[in-house]
Coordinates of C-alpha atoms and ligand atoms in Angstrom, one line a residue:
M380 CA -1.2 -20.3 -16.5
E381 CA 2.5 -20.8 -15.7
T382 CA 3.9 -17.6 -14.0
I383 CA 7.4 -16.7 -15.1
I384 CA 9.5 -15.6 -12.0
K385 CA 12.7 -13.6 -12.7
K386 CA 15.0 -12.1 -10.2
I387 CA 16.9 -8.8 -10.8
T388 CA 20.6 -9.6 -10.6
H389 CA 22.2 -6.2 -11.6
T390 CA 24.0 -7.9 -14.4
E391 CA 23.5 -7.8 -18.2
E392 CA 20.8 -10.5 -17.7
D393 CA 18.4 -7.9 -16.4
K394 CA 18.1 -6.5 -19.9
K395 CA 16.4 -9.7 -21.0
I396 CA 14.0 -9.5 -18.0
Y397 CA 12.8 -6.0 -19.0
E398 CA 12.5 -7.0 -22.6
Q399 CA 10.4 -10.0 -21.7
A400 CA 8.2 -8.1 -19.3
G401 CA 7.8 -5.2 -21.7
K402 CA 6.6 -7.6 -24.4
I403 CA 4.1 -9.2 -22.0
L404 CA 2.7 -5.8 -21.1
R405 CA 2.5 -4.6 -24.7
E406 CA 0.6 -7.7 -25.6
G407 CA -2.0 -7.1 -22.8
G408 CA -0.5 -9.4 -20.1
L409 CA 0.1 -8.9 -16.4
V410 CA 3.5 -8.4 -14.7
A411 CA 4.1 -7.8 -11.0
F412 CA 7.1 -5.6 -10.1
P413 CA 8.6 -3.9 -7.1
T414 CA 8.1 -0.2 -6.3
E415 CA 9.5 1.9 -3.4
T416 CA 6.2 1.4 -1.5
V417 CA 4.9 -2.2 -2.2
Y418 CA 4.8 -4.6 -5.1
G419 CA 2.4 -3.6 -7.9
L420 CA 0.5 -5.7 -10.4
G421 CA 0.9 -4.0 -13.8
A422 CA -1.0 -3.9 -17.1
D423 CA -1.1 -1.5 -20.0
A424 CA -3.3 1.3 -18.5
L425 CA -4.7 2.3 -21.9
D426 CA -5.7 -1.2 -22.9
E427 CA -9.2 -1.8 -21.7
E428 CA -9.0 -5.6 -21.6
A429 CA -5.6 -5.7 -20.1
S430 CA -6.5 -3.6 -17.1
A431 CA -9.7 -5.5 -16.7
K432 CA -7.6 -8.7 -16.2
I433 CA -6.1 -7.1 -13.1
Y434 CA -9.5 -7.2 -11.3
A435 CA -9.9 -10.9 -12.1
A436 CA -6.4 -11.9 -10.9
K437 CA -6.8 -10.0 -7.6
G438 CA -10.5 -10.7 -7.1
R439 CA -10.9 -6.9 -6.9
P440 CA -14.3 -5.2 -7.0
S441 CA -14.6 -3.5 -10.5
D442 CA -15.4 -0.1 -9.1
N443 CA -12.1 0.2 -7.2
P444 CA -9.9 2.2 -9.6
L445 CA -6.2 1.6 -10.4
I446 CA -3.2 4.0 -10.2
I447 CA -1.4 4.7 -13.4
H448 CA 2.4 4.7 -13.1
I449 CA 4.5 6.9 -15.4
A450 CA 8.2 7.5 -15.8
D451 CA 8.4 11.1 -16.9
R452 CA 6.4 14.4 -16.5
K453 CA 5.3 14.7 -20.2
S454 CA 3.5 11.3 -20.0
L455 CA 1.1 13.0 -17.6
D456 CA -0.2 15.3 -20.3
E457 CA -1.3 12.2 -22.3
I458 CA -3.7 11.0 -19.6
A459 CA -4.7 14.0 -17.4
S460 CA -6.8 16.8 -18.9
E461 CA -6.1 19.6 -16.4
V462 CA -2.9 20.0 -14.3
S463 CA -3.2 22.8 -11.7
K464 CA -0.5 25.0 -10.2
K465 CA -0.7 23.2 -6.9
A466 CA -0.2 19.8 -8.7
E467 CA 2.8 21.2 -10.5
K468 CA 4.3 22.3 -7.2
L469 CA 3.7 18.9 -5.6
M470 CA 5.1 17.0 -8.5
D471 CA 8.3 19.2 -8.4
A472 CA 8.7 18.5 -4.7
F473 CA 7.7 14.8 -4.4
W474 CA 8.0 13.0 -7.8
P475 CA 9.5 10.6 -8.5
G476 CA 8.3 9.1 -5.1
P477 CA 5.4 7.7 -3.0
M478 CA 2.7 10.3 -3.9
T479 CA -0.4 9.7 -6.0
L480 CA -2.4 12.6 -7.5
I481 CA -5.9 12.6 -8.8
F482 CA -6.6 14.4 -12.1
R483 CA -9.5 14.7 -14.5
K484 CA -8.9 12.0 -17.1
K485 CA -8.5 12.2 -20.8
E486 CA -10.7 10.3 -23.2
N487 CA -8.0 7.7 -24.0
V488 CA -8.0 6.4 -20.4
P489 CA -10.5 3.5 -20.3
M490 CA -13.2 3.2 -17.6
S491 CA -11.8 -0.2 -16.7
T492 CA -8.7 1.6 -15.4
T493 CA -10.6 4.3 -13.5
G494 CA -13.3 2.0 -12.2
G495 CA -15.9 4.1 -14.0
L496 CA -14.7 7.5 -12.7
E497 CA -14.0 10.6 -14.8
T498 CA -10.8 11.1 -12.8
V499 CA -7.5 9.2 -12.9
A500 CA -4.9 8.5 -10.2
V501 CA -1.3 9.0 -11.3
R502 CA 2.0 8.3 -9.7
M503 CA 5.7 8.5 -10.8
P504 CA 7.5 5.8 -8.7
S505 CA 11.2 6.3 -7.7
H506 CA 12.1 2.6 -7.6
P507 CA 14.7 1.9 -10.4
V508 CA 13.0 -1.4 -11.4
A509 CA 9.6 0.2 -11.7
R510 CA 11.1 3.1 -13.7
E511 CA 13.0 0.8 -16.0
L512 CA 10.0 -1.4 -16.7
I513 CA 7.8 1.6 -17.6
R514 CA 10.5 3.0 -19.9
Q515 CA 11.4 -0.3 -21.6
S516 CA 7.8 -1.4 -22.1
G517 CA 6.8 1.9 -23.6
V518 CA 3.3 1.8 -21.9
Y519 CA 1.8 3.5 -18.9
I520 CA 1.4 0.9 -16.3
A521 CA -1.9 0.6 -14.3
A522 CA -1.0 -1.1 -11.1
P523 CA -2.8 -1.8 -7.8
S524 CA -0.8 -3.5 -5.0
A525 CA 0.0 -7.1 -6.2
N526 CA -2.0 -9.0 -3.5
T527 CA -5.2 -10.9 -3.5
S528 CA -8.0 -8.3 -2.7
G529 CA -8.4 -8.1 1.1
R530 CA -4.9 -9.5 2.0
P531 CA -2.0 -7.3 3.1
S532 CA 0.0 -5.6 0.3
P533 CA 3.1 -7.5 -0.7
T534 CA 6.5 -6.2 0.3
K535 CA 8.4 -9.3 -0.7
A536 CA 8.3 -11.4 -3.9
E537 CA 7.3 -14.5 -1.9
H538 CA 4.1 -12.6 -0.9
V539 CA 3.2 -12.0 -4.6
I540 CA 4.0 -15.7 -5.4
E541 CA 1.7 -16.7 -2.5
D542 CA -1.2 -14.7 -3.8
L543 CA -0.9 -14.6 -7.6
S544 CA 1.2 -17.5 -8.9
G545 CA -0.6 -19.2 -11.7
K546 CA -2.9 -16.2 -12.2
I547 CA -0.5 -13.7 -13.9
D548 CA 2.2 -13.9 -16.6
M549 CA 5.3 -12.7 -14.8
I550 CA 6.7 -11.6 -11.5
I551 CA 9.9 -9.5 -11.3
A552 CA 11.5 -10.3 -8.0
D553 CA 13.7 -7.7 -6.3
D554 CA 13.2 -7.4 -2.5
T555 CA 14.2 -3.8 -2.2
V556 CA 10.8 -2.5 -1.4
D557 CA 11.6 0.2 1.1
I558 CA 8.7 2.1 2.7
G559 CA 6.3 -0.9 3.1
V560 CA 3.0 1.0 3.0
E561 CA 1.3 2.4 -0.1
S562 CA 1.7 5.9 -1.5
T563 CA 0.0 8.9 -0.1
I564 CA -3.1 9.8 -2.2
I565 CA -4.0 13.5 -2.5
D566 CA -7.0 14.9 -4.3
L567 CA -6.6 18.5 -5.6
S568 CA -10.1 18.9 -7.1
E569 CA -11.5 20.9 -4.2
E570 CA -10.5 24.4 -2.9
V571 CA -8.6 22.7 0.0
P572 CA -6.7 19.6 -1.1
A573 CA -7.5 16.4 0.7
I574 CA -5.5 13.4 1.7
L575 CA -7.4 10.3 0.7
R576 CA -4.9 7.8 2.0
P577 CA -2.0 8.6 4.4
G578 CA 1.5 7.4 3.5
Y579 CA 5.2 8.3 3.7
I580 CA 4.5 11.9 2.5
T581 CA 2.6 13.6 5.2
K582 CA 0.1 16.4 5.6
E583 CA 2.9 18.6 7.0
M584 CA 5.2 17.9 4.1
F585 CA 2.4 18.9 1.6
E586 CA 1.5 22.0 3.6
E587 CA 5.1 23.3 3.3
V588 CA 4.7 23.3 -0.5
I589 CA 1.0 24.3 -1.1
G590 CA -0.5 25.6 2.1
R591 CA -3.5 24.1 3.9
V592 CA -4.4 20.5 3.3
T593 CA -7.1 18.4 5.0
I594 CA -7.4 14.7 5.8
D595 CA -10.5 13.2 4.5
P596 CA -12.8 12.3 7.4
A597 CA -13.3 8.7 6.1
I598 CA -9.6 8.1 7.1
T599 CA -10.1 9.1 10.8
D600 CA -13.7 8.0 11.3
G601 CA -14.2 5.3 8.7
V602 CA -16.8 5.4 5.9
K603 CA -20.2 6.4 7.3
A604 CA -23.3 4.7 6.0
G605 CA -24.8 6.5 3.0
V606 CA -21.7 8.5 2.3
V607 CA -19.9 7.9 -1.1
P608 CA -16.2 7.9 -0.2
R609 CA -13.8 10.0 -2.3
A610 CA -11.4 7.0 -2.9
P611 CA -13.6 4.0 -3.7
G612 CA -10.9 1.8 -2.0
M613 CA -11.9 3.4 1.4
K614 CA -15.1 1.4 1.7
Y615 CA -13.5 -2.0 1.4
K616 CA -12.1 -3.9 4.3
H617 CA -8.4 -4.1 3.6
Y618 CA -5.5 -5.9 5.1
A619 CA -7.6 -8.2 7.2
P620 CA -5.6 -10.9 8.9
D621 CA -7.5 -14.2 9.6
A622 CA -6.9 -13.7 13.3
D623 CA -9.0 -11.5 15.5
L624 CA -6.8 -8.4 15.8
K625 CA -7.2 -5.8 18.6
I626 CA -5.2 -2.6 19.2
V627 CA -4.7 -1.8 22.9
E628 CA -4.1 1.8 23.6
G629 CA -3.4 3.8 26.8
D630 CA -0.9 4.1 29.6
M631 CA 2.0 1.6 28.8
A632 CA 1.8 -0.3 32.1
K633 CA -1.9 -0.8 31.7
V634 CA -1.5 -1.9 28.1
V635 CA 1.1 -4.5 29.1
D636 CA -1.2 -5.8 32.0
Y637 CA -4.2 -6.0 29.7
I638 CA -2.3 -7.8 27.0
N639 CA -0.5 -10.2 29.3
D640 CA -3.7 -11.1 31.2
N641 CA -5.8 -11.7 28.1
T642 CA -3.0 -13.6 26.3
K643 CA -2.7 -16.0 29.3
K644 CA -6.4 -16.5 29.4
L645 CA -6.7 -17.3 25.7
I646 CA -3.7 -19.6 25.7
N647 CA -5.3 -21.5 28.5
E648 CA -8.5 -21.9 26.4
G649 CA -6.3 -23.5 23.7
F650 CA -5.9 -20.5 21.3
K651 CA -2.8 -19.4 19.5
V652 CA -2.0 -15.8 20.5
A653 CA 0.5 -13.2 19.1
I654 CA 1.6 -9.8 20.3
M655 CA 2.7 -7.0 18.1
T656 CA 5.2 -4.9 20.0
T657 CA 8.5 -2.9 19.5
D658 CA 12.2 -3.5 20.3
E659 CA 11.8 -1.1 23.3
T660 CA 8.8 -2.8 24.9
R661 CA 9.0 -6.5 23.8
H662 CA 10.6 -7.6 27.1
F663 CA 7.4 -6.7 29.0
Y664 CA 5.5 -9.7 27.6
T665 CA 5.6 -13.1 29.1
D666 CA 3.4 -15.4 27.0
G667 CA 2.3 -15.9 23.4
I668 CA 4.2 -15.2 20.2
V669 CA 5.9 -11.9 20.8
I670 CA 6.8 -10.1 17.5
S671 CA 8.7 -6.8 17.4
M672 CA 7.7 -4.5 14.6
G673 CA 10.9 -2.4 14.8
H674 CA 12.0 0.5 16.9
K675 CA 9.4 2.8 18.4
S676 CA 11.6 5.7 17.7
D677 CA 12.0 4.8 14.0
E678 CA 8.5 4.6 12.5
L679 CA 9.8 3.6 9.1
S680 CA 11.2 0.4 10.5
V681 CA 7.7 -0.4 11.7
A682 CA 6.2 0.4 8.4
R683 CA 8.6 -1.9 6.6
H684 CA 7.6 -4.9 8.7
L685 CA 3.9 -4.4 9.1
Y686 CA 2.5 -6.3 6.1
A687 CA 5.0 -9.2 6.3
I688 CA 4.1 -9.7 9.9
L689 CA 0.3 -9.7 9.3
R690 CA 0.8 -12.3 6.5
E691 CA 2.9 -14.4 8.9
F692 CA 0.0 -14.5 11.3
D693 CA -2.2 -16.0 8.6
N694 CA 0.4 -18.6 7.7
E695 CA 0.9 -19.6 11.3
H696 CA -2.9 -19.8 11.9
V697 CA -2.8 -17.4 14.8
D698 CA -6.3 -17.0 16.4
Y699 CA -5.8 -13.7 18.3
V700 CA -3.5 -10.8 18.0
F701 CA -3.0 -7.9 20.4
S702 CA -1.1 -4.9 19.1
E703 CA 0.4 -1.9 20.9
S704 CA -0.6 1.4 19.3
F705 CA 2.1 2.9 17.1
E706 CA 0.7 6.3 16.9
T707 CA 3.7 8.5 16.1
E708 CA 4.6 11.2 13.7
N709 CA 5.1 10.9 10.0
V710 CA 4.8 7.5 8.4
G711 CA 3.7 6.2 11.8
R712 CA 0.3 7.6 11.0
A713 CA 0.0 5.6 7.8
V714 CA 1.0 2.5 9.8
M715 CA -1.8 3.2 12.3
N716 CA -4.3 3.8 9.5
R717 CA -3.5 0.4 8.0
L718 CA -3.5 -1.3 11.4
I719 CA -6.9 0.2 12.4
K720 CA -8.3 -1.1 9.1
A721 CA -6.8 -4.5 9.7
A722 CA -8.4 -4.5 13.2
G723 CA -11.8 -3.6 11.7
H724 CA -11.6 -0.4 13.9
T725 CA -11.5 -2.4 17.2
I726 CA -9.4 -0.3 19.6
I727 CA -9.4 -1.1 23.3
H728 CA -8.7 1.9 25.6
V729 CA -7.2 0.9 28.9
Ligands
TXA202 O1 2.0 2.8 -3.4 C1 1.1 2.5 -4.2 O2 0.2 3.4 -4.4 C2 0.9 1.1 -4.7 C3 2.1 0.9 -5.7 C4 1.9 -0.4 -6.5 O3 2.2 2.0 -6.6 N1 -0.4 1.0 -5.4 C5 -1.5 0.9 -4.7 O4 -2.7 0.7 -5.4 O5 -1.6 0.9 -3.5 P1 -4.1 0.2 -4.9 O6 -4.9 -0.2 -6.1 O7 -3.9 -0.9 -3.9 O8 -4.7 1.4 -4.2 C6 -5.2 2.4 -5.1 C7 -6.1 3.3 -4.3 C8 -7.5 2.8 -4.0 O9 -7.8 3.1 -2.7 C9 -8.4 3.5 -5.0 O10 -9.7 3.6 -4.5 C10 -7.7 4.9 -5.1 O11 -6.3 4.5 -5.1 N2 -8.0 5.5 -6.4 C11 -7.6 5.2 -7.6 N3 -8.1 6.0 -8.5 C12 -8.8 6.9 -7.9 C13 -9.5 8.1 -8.3 N4 -9.7 8.4 -9.6 N5 -10.1 8.8 -7.3 C14 -10.0 8.5 -6.0 N6 -9.3 7.4 -5.6 C15 -8.7 6.6 -6.5
MG203 MG1 -4.1 -2.3 -2.5

């Protein structure tokens, strides 16, 4: 299949892009588009066959459900059967934006969209291209991140092209993805709401609006054997770079010593080694490919670069990666969550 690639130009021409993409979606095709978090791979959420195509294009396990993207509040009533008071409050506070809520689904939402679950994940994105595409197409768009399953989520059109060119109908390119990590997922089905995936909107931000919120233990401890995770995506190894990635944590001087010593040793053995650091600490490192993630004091700058850097390591065939820990407040926690998954939970304490 030839993939149509169209760039948003902020001229009259954009209208044609939305018309073409809308037609493809209405006819059951696949269109990748930017959102404020990462690029999504969209299909008509209520078309059983269309959303099934998403799994094939991504190589995604069929029990890992999709998020439905809507452009206005009334669309929610078409797909969700119960909307609680707490959900209303959260939507007022954080929609449009990087928050996904879990609801009981209505009959019209096919099982191919929800991965066989009776619940449905819904998000109203704030990105203008995503919003315009939903409005113009007239469909609700089921969209996971637009990467091959197991690779880092795409934050640039080139990442989508790398993974999905030839497998989907169209890519709308507009490199204005802002946050760089996926939306926060919150499940309101229990007495105390639970965060199923950390993101830009934090526990503290939720608690200001609806009171106590917990973080699902699978996020902090990983999915334990024999436990069915509340978000099916939790059990899959995500964002795994080809390189052996280790996070090194502890007193800064010791972290630097550990990384410098091991980098030297591995380079002597003939391996390609990279170091993930920050603007503030990069000058401590003497060998290897030293990559700054952004400012330590600005966790959003780190979030924005994370996935592109992990992809770059694959392209450069890096063998080993040592990363400093970015454990900070706010979106920094989402960054660490993704990094810990990418490292397969290997953290070295020094
Ligand atoms: O920011 C985002 O959320 C991006 C953009 C494109 O909107 N989308 C995204 O989708 O990250 P995806 O498919 O990569 O991640 C969806 C996650 C998975 O972990 C899945 O298991 C969970 O949402 N999920 C979807 N439906 C669910 C449900 N009914 N109950 C629990 N978890 C659900
Ligand atoms: Mg994903």
